[in-house]
Short mmCIF file of C-alpha atoms and ligand atoms in Angstrom, two decimals:
data_model
loop_
_atom_site.label_atom_id
_atom_site.label_comp_id
_atom_site.label_asym_id
_atom_site.label_seq_id
_atom_site.Cartn_x
_atom_site.Cartn_y
_atom_site.Cartn_z
CA UNK U 1 0.02 -0.20 0.00
CA UNK U 2 1.20 3.39 -0.71
CA UNK U 3 2.47 5.43 2.13
CA UNK U 4 0.60 8.43 2.60
CA UNK U 5 2.38 11.94 4.23
CA UNK U 6 0.63 12.86 7.13
CA UNK U 7 -0.23 16.38 5.77
CA UNK U 8 -2.33 14.46 3.21
CA UNK U 9 -4.00 12.17 5.60
CA UNK U 10 -4.80 14.68 7.88
CA UNK U 11 -6.28 16.83 5.28
CA UNK U 12 -8.13 14.41 3.76
CA UNK U 13 -9.45 12.96 6.87
CA UNK U 14 -10.85 10.20 4.53
CA UNK U 15 -11.98 8.01 7.82
CA UNK U 16 -12.90 4.00 7.75
CA UNK U 17 -9.98 3.63 4.94
CA UNK U 18 -6.66 1.36 5.41
CA UNK U 19 -3.46 3.63 5.57
CA UNK U 20 0.33 3.40 6.12
CA UNK U 21 1.98 6.08 7.92
CA UNK U 22 5.95 6.15 8.46
CA UNK U 23 7.40 9.20 10.71
CA UNK U 24 9.40 9.87 13.97
CA UNK U 25 7.75 9.69 17.45
CA UNK U 26 7.16 12.76 19.35
CA UNK U 27 5.97 11.34 22.29
CA UNK U 28 4.34 8.11 23.69
CA UNK U 29 2.23 8.08 26.29
CA UNK U 30 -0.83 5.56 27.50
CA UNK U 31 -1.99 3.10 29.99
CA UNK U 32 -2.43 -0.62 30.79
CA UNK U 33 -4.67 -1.07 28.02
CA UNK U 34 -3.77 1.55 25.37
CA UNK U 35 -0.79 3.08 24.09
CA UNK U 36 -0.82 6.67 22.21
CA UNK U 37 2.15 7.39 19.91
CA UNK U 38 2.23 10.86 18.40
CA UNK U 39 3.93 10.45 15.08
CA UNK U 40 5.46 13.62 12.77
CA UNK U 41 7.09 12.75 9.61
CA UNK U 42 8.02 16.45 8.65
CA UNK U 43 4.94 17.10 5.92
CA UNK U 44 3.37 19.69 8.55
CA UNK U 45 3.38 20.97 12.03
CA UNK U 46 0.75 18.57 13.10
CA UNK U 47 1.56 15.05 14.47
CA UNK U 48 -1.22 12.00 14.02
CA UNK U 49 -1.98 10.04 16.85
CA UNK U 50 -1.24 6.39 16.57
CA UNK U 51 -3.62 4.22 18.98
CA UNK U 52 -2.37 0.79 19.91
CA UNK U 53 -4.86 -1.65 21.25
CA UNK U 54 -2.10 -3.78 23.79
CA UNK U 55 -4.82 -6.67 23.48
CA UNK U 56 -3.85 -6.71 19.98
CA UNK U 57 -0.05 -5.64 20.16
CA UNK U 58 1.72 -6.57 22.81
CA UNK U 59 3.53 -3.82 25.51
CA UNK U 60 6.46 -5.42 25.41
CA UNK U 61 7.07 -5.07 21.75
CA UNK U 62 6.30 -1.35 22.02
CA UNK U 63 9.06 -0.91 24.32
CA UNK U 64 11.64 0.32 22.07
CA UNK U 65 9.26 2.82 20.67
CA UNK U 66 10.68 6.07 22.42
CA UNK U 67 10.87 9.91 21.56
CA UNK U 68 12.73 10.16 17.97
CA UNK U 69 12.25 6.31 17.05
CA UNK U 70 11.59 5.60 13.27
CA UNK U 71 8.04 3.61 12.83
CA UNK U 72 5.96 2.24 10.09
CA UNK U 73 2.54 1.99 11.13
CA UNK U 74 -0.07 -0.14 9.29
CA UNK U 75 -3.54 0.69 10.53
CA UNK U 76 -6.82 2.25 9.90
CA UNK U 77 -7.94 5.60 10.02
CA UNK U 78 -10.59 6.66 11.94
CA UNK U 79 -12.58 9.58 13.44
CA UNK U 80 -10.82 10.52 16.54
CA UNK U 81 -12.76 11.49 20.09
CA UNK U 82 -9.63 13.06 21.45
CA UNK U 83 -9.73 16.88 21.34
CA UNK U 84 -7.97 18.64 19.13
CA UNK U 85 -7.81 16.16 16.07
CA UNK U 86 -10.03 15.10 13.56
CA UNK U 87 -8.70 11.67 12.80
CA UNK U 88 -6.53 8.89 14.23
CA UNK U 89 -4.86 5.44 13.51
CA UNK U 90 -5.78 2.53 14.86
CA UNK U 91 -2.61 0.49 14.66
CA UNK U 92 -2.71 -2.95 13.13
CA UNK U 93 1.12 -3.45 12.61
CA UNK U 94 3.87 -1.57 13.98
CA UNK U 95 7.36 -1.81 12.27
CA UNK U 96 10.48 0.02 14.44
CA UNK U 97 13.06 0.89 11.53
CA UNK U 98 15.39 2.65 13.69
CA UNK U 99 15.17 2.95 17.72
CA UNK U 100 16.56 6.16 19.70
CA UNK U 101 18.05 5.17 22.81
CA UNK U 102 16.63 7.82 25.46
CA UNK U 103 19.90 8.04 27.32
CA UNK U 104 21.85 9.33 24.23
CA UNK U 105 18.95 10.73 21.97
CA UNK U 106 19.29 14.67 22.60
CA UNK U 107 16.17 15.67 21.58
CA UNK U 108 13.75 14.85 24.38
CA UNK U 109 10.25 16.39 25.12
CA UNK U 110 11.38 19.40 26.83
CA UNK U 111 11.72 22.54 25.18
CA UNK U 112 15.57 23.48 24.19
CA UNK U 113 17.04 26.62 23.42
CA UNK U 114 17.84 27.61 19.94
CA UNK U 115 21.76 28.09 21.03
CA UNK U 116 21.35 24.19 22.07
CA UNK U 117 19.98 23.39 19.07
CA UNK U 118 22.26 25.03 16.98
CA UNK U 119 24.64 22.69 18.22
CA UNK U 120 22.83 19.89 17.12
CA UNK U 121 21.89 21.36 13.80
CA UNK U 122 21.71 17.94 12.27
CA UNK U 123 18.77 16.87 14.39
CA UNK U 124 17.04 20.16 14.64
CA UNK U 125 15.13 19.76 11.69
CA UNK U 126 13.16 17.26 13.50
CA UNK U 127 11.98 20.17 16.00
CA UNK U 128 8.40 21.86 15.63
CA UNK U 129 10.60 25.30 14.92
CA UNK U 130 13.02 24.16 12.47
CA UNK U 131 10.12 22.07 10.78
CA UNK U 132 8.15 24.90 10.52
CA UNK U 133 11.35 27.41 9.28
CA UNK U 134 12.53 24.93 6.58
CA UNK U 135 8.86 24.48 5.10
CA UNK U 136 8.60 28.18 5.32
CA UNK U 137 11.99 28.17 3.45
CA UNK U 138 11.27 26.18 0.54
CA UNK U 139 7.81 27.73 0.27
CA UNK U 140 9.71 30.89 -0.12
CA UNK U 141 11.87 29.80 -2.41
CA UNK U 142 9.12 28.40 -4.67
CA UNK U 143 7.70 31.69 -4.61
CA UNK U 144 10.62 33.58 -5.84
CA UNK U 145 10.87 31.44 -8.88
CA UNK U 146 7.23 31.86 -9.55
CA UNK U 147 7.28 35.75 -9.02
CA UNK U 148 9.94 36.02 -11.80
CA UNK U 149 8.41 33.55 -13.93
CA UNK U 150 4.87 35.27 -14.05
CA UNK U 151 6.97 38.49 -14.97
CA UNK U 152 9.07 36.83 -17.92
CA UNK U 153 12.34 36.82 -16.01
CA UNK U 154 14.48 34.05 -16.79
CA UNK U 155 16.43 32.27 -14.61
CA UNK U 156 20.10 32.87 -15.05
CA UNK U 157 22.83 30.45 -13.50
CA UNK U 158 25.86 32.42 -12.59
CA UNK U 159 29.15 31.11 -11.58
CA UNK U 160 30.29 30.30 -8.09
CA UNK U 161 33.81 30.25 -9.04
CA UNK U 162 34.88 33.65 -10.23
CA UNK U 163 38.31 36.08 -10.39
CA UNK U 164 36.35 39.44 -10.04
CA UNK U 165 34.83 41.00 -6.39
CA UNK U 166 31.76 42.74 -7.35
CA UNK U 167 31.28 44.45 -4.32
CA UNK U 168 34.94 45.58 -4.08
CA UNK U 169 34.96 44.69 -0.61
CA UNK U 170 37.80 42.04 -0.77
CA UNK U 171 35.97 39.71 1.60
CA UNK U 172 36.77 36.61 -0.65
CA UNK U 173 37.13 32.89 0.01
CA UNK U 174 40.00 32.15 -1.96
CA UNK U 175 39.92 28.73 -4.47
CA UNK U 176 42.80 27.02 -5.32
CA UNK U 177 44.18 23.87 -5.79
CA UNK U 178 47.99 24.99 -4.97
CA UNK U 179 49.97 22.91 -2.34
CA UNK U 180 49.69 25.78 0.52
CA UNK U 181 53.03 23.52 1.94
CA UNK U 182 54.97 24.57 -1.15
CA UNK U 183 53.35 27.71 -2.83
CA UNK U 184 55.14 28.49 -6.04
CA UNK U 185 56.49 32.19 -6.42
CA UNK U 186 57.55 34.20 -9.30
CA UNK U 187 60.83 35.63 -10.02
CA UNK U 188 59.53 38.81 -7.59
CA UNK U 189 58.72 36.89 -4.68
CA UNK U 190 54.86 36.60 -5.50
CA UNK U 191 52.68 33.79 -5.55
CA UNK U 192 52.67 32.44 -8.81
CA UNK U 193 49.00 32.05 -9.55
CA UNK U 194 49.77 30.99 -13.12
CA UNK U 195 50.24 27.42 -11.84
CA UNK U 196 47.12 27.22 -10.23
CA UNK U 197 44.08 25.23 -11.27
CA UNK U 198 42.81 27.97 -13.46
CA UNK U 199 45.80 29.92 -14.07
CA UNK U 200 44.60 32.86 -12.28
CA UNK U 201 43.74 34.12 -8.42
CA UNK U 202 40.13 32.86 -8.29
CA UNK U 203 37.52 33.19 -5.39
CA UNK U 204 33.90 32.35 -4.12
CA UNK U 205 31.96 34.70 -5.86
CA UNK U 206 30.22 37.43 -2.96
CA UNK U 207 27.62 38.43 -5.59
CA UNK U 208 26.19 36.87 -9.07
CA UNK U 209 25.37 40.41 -10.41
CA UNK U 210 28.55 41.11 -12.79
CA UNK U 211 27.31 38.31 -14.94
CA UNK U 212 23.91 39.04 -14.00
CA UNK U 213 24.13 42.12 -15.98
CA UNK U 214 25.47 40.50 -18.86
CA UNK U 215 22.00 38.42 -18.71
CA UNK U 216 19.91 41.40 -18.53
CA UNK U 217 21.89 43.23 -21.32
CA UNK U 218 21.00 40.13 -23.77
CA UNK U 219 17.77 38.41 -22.42
CA UNK U 220 16.31 41.69 -20.87
CA UNK U 221 15.26 40.30 -17.77
CA UNK U 222 16.77 37.69 -15.61
CA UNK U 223 17.20 36.84 -11.91
CA UNK U 224 19.37 34.49 -10.26
CA UNK U 225 19.08 32.99 -6.83
CA UNK U 226 22.23 30.48 -5.40
CA UNK U 227 24.45 30.87 -2.80
CA UNK U 228 27.23 33.57 -2.25
CA UNK U 229 30.60 33.77 -0.12
CA UNK U 230 31.46 36.57 2.17
CA UNK U 231 34.62 36.23 4.67
CA UNK U 232 33.67 39.01 6.39
CA UNK U 233 34.41 38.24 9.94
CA UNK U 234 31.59 39.87 11.69
CA UNK U 235 29.91 37.74 14.11
CA UNK U 236 26.57 39.20 14.16
CA UNK U 237 22.94 37.99 13.91
CA UNK U 238 22.44 39.04 10.64
CA UNK U 239 25.64 37.84 8.71
CA UNK U 240 26.52 34.55 7.45
CA UNK U 241 29.59 33.74 5.46
CA UNK U 242 27.67 31.44 3.19
CA UNK U 243 24.24 32.96 2.36
CA UNK U 244 21.79 32.70 -0.55
CA UNK U 245 21.08 35.89 -2.53
CA UNK U 246 18.23 36.53 -5.22
CA UNK U 247 19.19 39.16 -7.82
CA UNK U 248 17.00 40.38 -10.68
CA UNK U 249 18.57 42.49 -13.07
CA UNK U 250 16.55 44.42 -15.84
CA UNK U 251 17.38 46.28 -18.96
CA UNK U 252 15.63 49.72 -19.57
CA UNK U 253 15.02 49.74 -15.53
CA UNK U 254 15.27 52.99 -13.89
CA UNK U 255 15.95 53.55 -10.38
CA UNK U 256 12.04 53.97 -9.93
CA UNK U 257 11.48 50.81 -11.94
CA UNK U 258 13.92 48.92 -9.63
CA UNK U 259 12.24 50.26 -6.48
CA UNK U 260 8.78 49.45 -7.69
CA UNK U 261 9.81 45.89 -8.56
CA UNK U 262 11.33 45.21 -5.44
CA UNK U 263 8.40 46.66 -3.27
CA UNK U 264 6.15 44.49 -5.45
CA UNK U 265 8.35 41.58 -4.84
CA UNK U 266 8.61 41.66 -1.32
CA UNK U 267 5.14 42.06 -0.65
CA UNK U 268 4.35 39.17 -2.99
CA UNK U 269 6.48 37.17 -1.16
CA UNK U 270 5.12 37.83 2.36
CA UNK U 271 1.91 37.60 1.16
CA UNK U 272 2.49 34.13 -0.18
CA UNK U 273 3.89 32.78 3.29
CA UNK U 274 0.16 34.40 4.90
CA UNK U 275 -1.69 32.37 2.20
CA UNK U 276 0.08 29.29 2.19
CA UNK U 277 2.21 28.96 5.35
CA UNK U 278 -0.58 29.87 7.94
CA UNK U 279 0.03 26.74 10.26
CA UNK U 280 3.42 27.53 10.53
CA UNK U 281 3.34 31.26 11.11
CA UNK U 282 0.97 30.77 13.38
CA UNK U 283 3.12 28.82 15.27
CA UNK U 284 6.11 30.97 15.11
CA UNK U 285 3.79 33.77 16.24
CA UNK U 286 2.83 31.74 19.10
CA UNK U 287 5.88 30.55 20.17
CA UNK U 288 8.38 33.20 19.24
CA UNK U 289 7.14 36.70 18.08
CA UNK U 290 3.55 37.68 19.28
CA UNK U 291 3.08 40.62 16.61
CA UNK U 292 4.88 38.37 13.52
CA UNK U 293 1.55 37.87 11.51
CA UNK U 294 0.08 41.55 12.08
CA UNK U 295 3.96 42.84 11.22
CA UNK U 296 3.73 40.93 7.87
CA UNK U 297 -0.18 42.03 7.17
CA UNK U 298 1.50 45.37 8.03
CA UNK U 299 4.12 45.34 5.25
CA UNK U 300 2.08 43.80 2.93
CA UNK U 301 -0.84 46.61 3.00
CA UNK U 302 1.33 49.71 3.42
CA UNK U 303 3.97 51.63 0.98
CA UNK U 304 7.29 51.66 1.38
CA UNK U 305 8.78 55.21 2.66
CA UNK U 306 11.16 56.28 -0.36
CA UNK U 307 13.54 58.88 0.72
CA UNK U 308 17.18 60.22 0.16
CA UNK U 309 20.09 59.38 1.99
CA UNK U 310 20.61 62.87 2.74
CA UNK U 311 17.21 63.59 4.41
CA UNK U 312 17.56 60.57 6.54
CA UNK U 313 21.09 61.74 7.93
CA UNK U 314 19.68 65.15 8.43
CA UNK U 315 16.82 62.97 10.17
CA UNK U 316 19.28 60.81 12.75
CA UNK U 317 20.99 63.73 13.38
CA UNK U 318 17.76 65.64 14.64
CA UNK U 319 16.66 62.99 16.26
CA UNK U 320 18.42 63.43 19.60
CA UNK U 321 19.04 59.69 19.93
CA UNK U 322 22.50 58.41 21.46
CA UNK U 323 23.70 56.38 18.88
CA UNK U 324 26.80 53.79 19.39
CA UNK U 325 28.48 54.74 15.94
CA UNK U 326 27.87 58.58 15.41
CA UNK U 327 25.94 60.15 12.01
CA UNK U 328 27.56 62.20 9.86
CA UNK U 329 26.50 62.78 6.19
CA UNK U 330 29.09 60.20 4.23
CA UNK U 331 28.74 57.75 6.84
CA UNK U 332 27.83 53.71 6.13
CA UNK U 333 24.36 53.30 7.79
CA UNK U 334 24.62 51.05 10.83
CA UNK U 335 21.69 48.53 11.85
CA UNK U 336 20.88 50.62 14.36
CA UNK U 337 20.22 54.02 12.14
CA UNK U 338 18.55 51.71 9.85
CA UNK U 339 16.73 50.51 12.41
CA UNK U 340 15.92 53.80 14.13
CA UNK U 341 14.07 55.39 10.60
CA UNK U 342 12.28 52.12 10.00
CA UNK U 343 10.88 51.32 13.67
CA UNK U 344 10.57 54.95 15.79
CA UNK U 345 10.63 57.53 12.88
CA UNK U 346 8.67 56.02 10.06
CA UNK U 347 7.33 53.37 11.07
CA UNK U 348 6.98 51.78 7.90
CA UNK U 349 9.77 49.75 5.91
CA UNK U 350 11.86 52.52 4.07
CA UNK U 351 13.76 52.93 0.52
CA UNK U 352 16.97 54.49 0.90
CA UNK U 353 18.29 56.22 -2.36
CA UNK U 354 20.87 58.28 -3.52
CA UNK U 355 24.13 57.06 -1.05
CA UNK U 356 27.28 58.99 -1.31
CA UNK U 357 29.21 57.35 -3.81
CA UNK U 358 32.29 56.66 -1.61
CA UNK U 359 30.23 54.10 0.62
CA UNK U 360 28.97 51.93 -2.53
CA UNK U 361 30.01 49.68 -4.95
CA UNK U 362 31.55 50.98 -8.42
CA UNK U 363 29.25 50.09 -10.69
CA UNK U 364 26.28 52.39 -9.47
CA UNK U 365 25.01 54.76 -11.98
CA UNK U 366 26.55 58.39 -10.73
CA UNK U 367 24.56 61.14 -10.25
CA UNK U 368 24.99 64.75 -11.62
CA UNK U 369 25.98 66.11 -8.19
CA UNK U 370 29.15 64.40 -8.76
CA UNK U 371 28.66 62.94 -4.86
CA UNK U 372 26.15 60.48 -4.90
CA UNK U 373 25.00 57.20 -6.89
CA UNK U 374 21.82 55.60 -7.74
CA UNK U 375 21.90 53.32 -4.98
CA UNK U 376 18.84 52.16 -2.93
CA UNK U 377 18.49 50.00 0.20
CA UNK U 378 15.53 48.76 1.52
CA UNK U 379 15.42 48.73 5.40
CA UNK U 380 12.94 46.42 7.19
CA UNK U 381 11.76 46.44 10.60
CA UNK U 382 13.57 44.05 12.83
CA UNK U 383 16.39 43.48 10.20
CA UNK U 384 17.54 46.67 9.01
CA UNK U 385 18.96 46.36 5.20
CA UNK U 386 16.97 43.40 3.55
CA UNK U 387 17.72 44.39 -0.43
CA UNK U 388 20.74 46.58 -1.97
CA UNK U 389 20.40 47.60 -5.32
CA UNK U 390 20.86 50.29 -7.81
CA UNK U 391 20.64 51.28 -11.15
CA UNK U 392 23.67 50.63 -12.87
CA UNK U 393 26.47 53.25 -14.44
CA UNK U 394 26.07 52.25 -18.52
CA UNK U 395 28.39 55.05 -19.87
CA UNK U 396 31.55 53.37 -20.84
CA UNK U 397 33.92 56.37 -19.94
CA UNK U 398 32.45 57.30 -16.39
CA UNK U 399 32.64 53.45 -15.51
CA UNK U 400 36.09 52.75 -16.30
CA UNK U 401 37.20 56.34 -14.82
CA UNK U 402 35.30 55.07 -11.63
CA UNK U 403 37.07 51.19 -12.00
CA UNK U 404 40.71 53.48 -12.14
CA UNK U 405 40.14 55.69 -9.48
CA UNK U 406 39.40 53.03 -7.00
CA UNK U 407 42.66 51.22 -8.18
CA UNK U 408 40.81 48.40 -9.43
CA UNK U 409 41.91 45.82 -11.88
CA UNK U 410 40.70 46.66 -15.65
CA UNK U 411 42.06 43.56 -16.33
CA UNK U 412 39.76 41.25 -14.37
CA UNK U 413 36.79 43.56 -15.66
CA UNK U 414 37.51 43.55 -19.41
CA UNK U 415 34.22 41.51 -20.60
CA UNK U 416 32.18 43.92 -17.93
CA UNK U 417 33.37 47.03 -19.33
CA UNK U 418 32.77 45.65 -22.80
CA UNK U 419 29.44 45.43 -22.15
CA UNK U 420 29.37 49.34 -21.99
CA UNK U 421 31.31 49.46 -25.16
CA UNK U 422 28.56 47.43 -27.62
CA UNK U 423 25.01 48.18 -27.04
CA UNK U 424 24.99 49.63 -23.45
CA UNK U 425 21.48 50.55 -22.27
CA UNK U 426 19.95 51.84 -18.99
CA UNK U 427 19.53 48.95 -16.45
CA UNK U 428 19.28 48.46 -12.62
CA UNK U 429 18.89 45.25 -10.42
CA UNK U 430 18.97 44.47 -6.85
CA UNK U 431 19.84 41.67 -4.26
CA UNK U 432 17.61 40.24 -1.72
CA UNK U 433 19.43 38.34 1.09
CA UNK U 434 17.21 35.02 1.41
CA UNK U 435 17.94 34.62 4.79
CA UNK U 436 17.13 38.45 6.06
CA UNK U 437 13.81 37.58 4.25
CA UNK U 438 13.33 34.24 6.27
CA UNK U 439 14.21 36.08 9.30
CA UNK U 440 11.36 38.52 8.72
CA UNK U 441 9.35 36.15 8.01
CA UNK U 442 9.47 33.80 10.39
CA UNK U 443 10.33 36.35 13.20
CA UNK U 444 13.51 34.58 14.01
CA UNK U 445 15.98 37.15 15.46
CA UNK U 446 19.45 35.04 14.71
CA UNK U 447 20.34 34.31 11.06
CA UNK U 448 21.85 31.18 11.83
CA UNK U 449 18.37 29.73 12.82
CA UNK U 450 16.75 30.03 9.56
CA UNK U 451 19.26 28.53 7.00
CA UNK U 452 20.02 24.49 7.79
CA UNK U 453 23.31 24.38 8.09
CA UNK U 454 25.13 28.09 8.85
CA UNK U 455 28.43 29.14 8.22
CA UNK U 456 29.70 31.52 10.30
CA UNK U 457 33.69 32.37 11.42
CA UNK U 458 34.85 29.13 13.07
CA UNK U 459 31.73 27.10 12.34
CA UNK U 460 31.63 24.64 9.50
CA UNK U 461 30.06 21.72 11.27
CA UNK U 462 27.94 19.60 9.50
O1 4AD D 501 24.10 45.01 -0.69
P1 4AD D 501 24.65 43.66 -1.12
O2 4AD D 501 26.33 43.71 -0.77
O3 4AD D 501 24.40 43.96 -2.31
C1 4AD D 501 24.99 43.23 -3.52
O4 4AD D 501 25.57 42.09 -3.49
C2 4AD D 501 24.42 43.53 -5.00
N1 4AD D 501 25.59 42.94 -5.74
C3 4AD D 501 23.11 43.29 -5.09
C4 4AD D 501 22.55 43.94 -6.57
O5 4AD D 501 22.38 44.91 -6.87
N2 4AD D 501 22.69 42.99 -7.44
O6 4AD D 501 24.00 42.40 -0.56
C5 4AD D 501 22.69 42.41 -0.95
C6 4AD D 501 21.67 41.67 0.34
C7 4AD D 501 21.79 42.74 1.69
O7 4AD D 501 20.90 43.76 1.48
C8 4AD D 501 21.41 41.42 2.36
O8 4AD D 501 19.99 41.18 2.46
C9 4AD D 501 22.30 40.22 1.78
O9 4AD D 501 22.63 40.59 0.34
N3 4AD D 501 23.79 40.34 2.53
C10 4AD D 501 23.83 39.16 3.36
N4 4AD D 501 23.14 38.29 4.27
C11 4AD D 501 23.32 37.36 5.13
N5 4AD D 501 24.54 37.55 5.47
C12 4AD D 501 25.73 38.24 4.52
N6 4AD D 501 27.26 38.20 5.07
C13 4AD D 501 25.08 39.57 4.13
N7 4AD D 501 25.69 40.32 2.89
C14 4AD D 501 24.62 40.98 2.17
MG1 MG D 502 24.31 46.51 0.92
#
């Protein structure tokens, strides 16, 4: 007989049928006559209750069934008299696939701290919280593809190994097959990368944008969705060394079009979660963040506030707030500043535009004032920056002048600069940090708790 997922069984509630369920034991309780086993298979938050008549199946044979054990249950689906459940399984036969010794199995019934669960990240998907987070993560990945597909954006697979540094911040993981105990040197004493696998120095990409722009300048509208890597040594609740980013890039989009796309995109995703992940969101709301669903609804139903960086700085300076990092025109905004604007001042998401060129990447379109660029950051409550993007510099002369000014290597960017020589076009794009989105949607406050296996400084377990 076909195994059914618990979510299907509970939703169909096809009583008086024979079924097979397979899953992991959450709890077992009972008395002399009957045992109740709560089984979960990861398909939804809810467990299915297995009722065992001890006249039919001996208590002795149930002994190895403890929290964490994996079972196959053949039985009959019947209406349940118990509160809070429509149906339950009357077991005819139970097969134990794997036991879980209660002396050693770390996930016993009591609630565990998120810190503890991080140490056992290989088991935490078996908890209600991580089951919910990972189901929401899946739903958001699906909705991202759906959103872009519906709007005629093509999914472009950009490389993970590159020889360029898109953000110019030097936060790259090197990729090499050179023998680190015996690194070949040139006559002038530098590392001889010509002997390396790719014949030059390479790294894991910090962003798919540069190649994404090539896609936009040929296919019109593309998006990337893949892992990106940053060797920034920042141990914060918002930074990962390996995170997933979604980067749409569109020809003929100016900054306003870019802002509109980004706002529509975020609202679409949040709305998708509200409509499709209700049970999991309600659990997260109850367990971790009582204002979660209210906040999600608020963002879906209200316009984002758009303003200039310069105005933002004026508001921060006039706020009378004591910030850890002082605010001056030209400074990069810290998360405390971003959150002040969003949570205290405007009380809604903010799109901040036209940043000083010194604190933004080389590729952004330069404004006529000579000081600012057409950047846009989207700032969210609780999160701070969730999206970073811009209109791109489409003028060959201005772009190569900026590359030279920043001392970047024109050699490694020749192909990128070439797009501005032949058929250049206005174009724009942005990057959404997938885990930042998930923090917002799930209410989790540490980014390590929205990715299955977090990578942060000194942590690459599992
Ligand atoms: O602002 P960033 O650095 O922008 C770019 O990489 C551009 N190339 C995007 C583009 O225009 N196509 O990063 C974009 C987003 C941030 O807003 C943030 O949400 C997320 O990526 N992000 C991180 N998320 C987790 N851990 C980190 N270390 C992150 N760094 C950036
Ligand atoms: Mg940024």
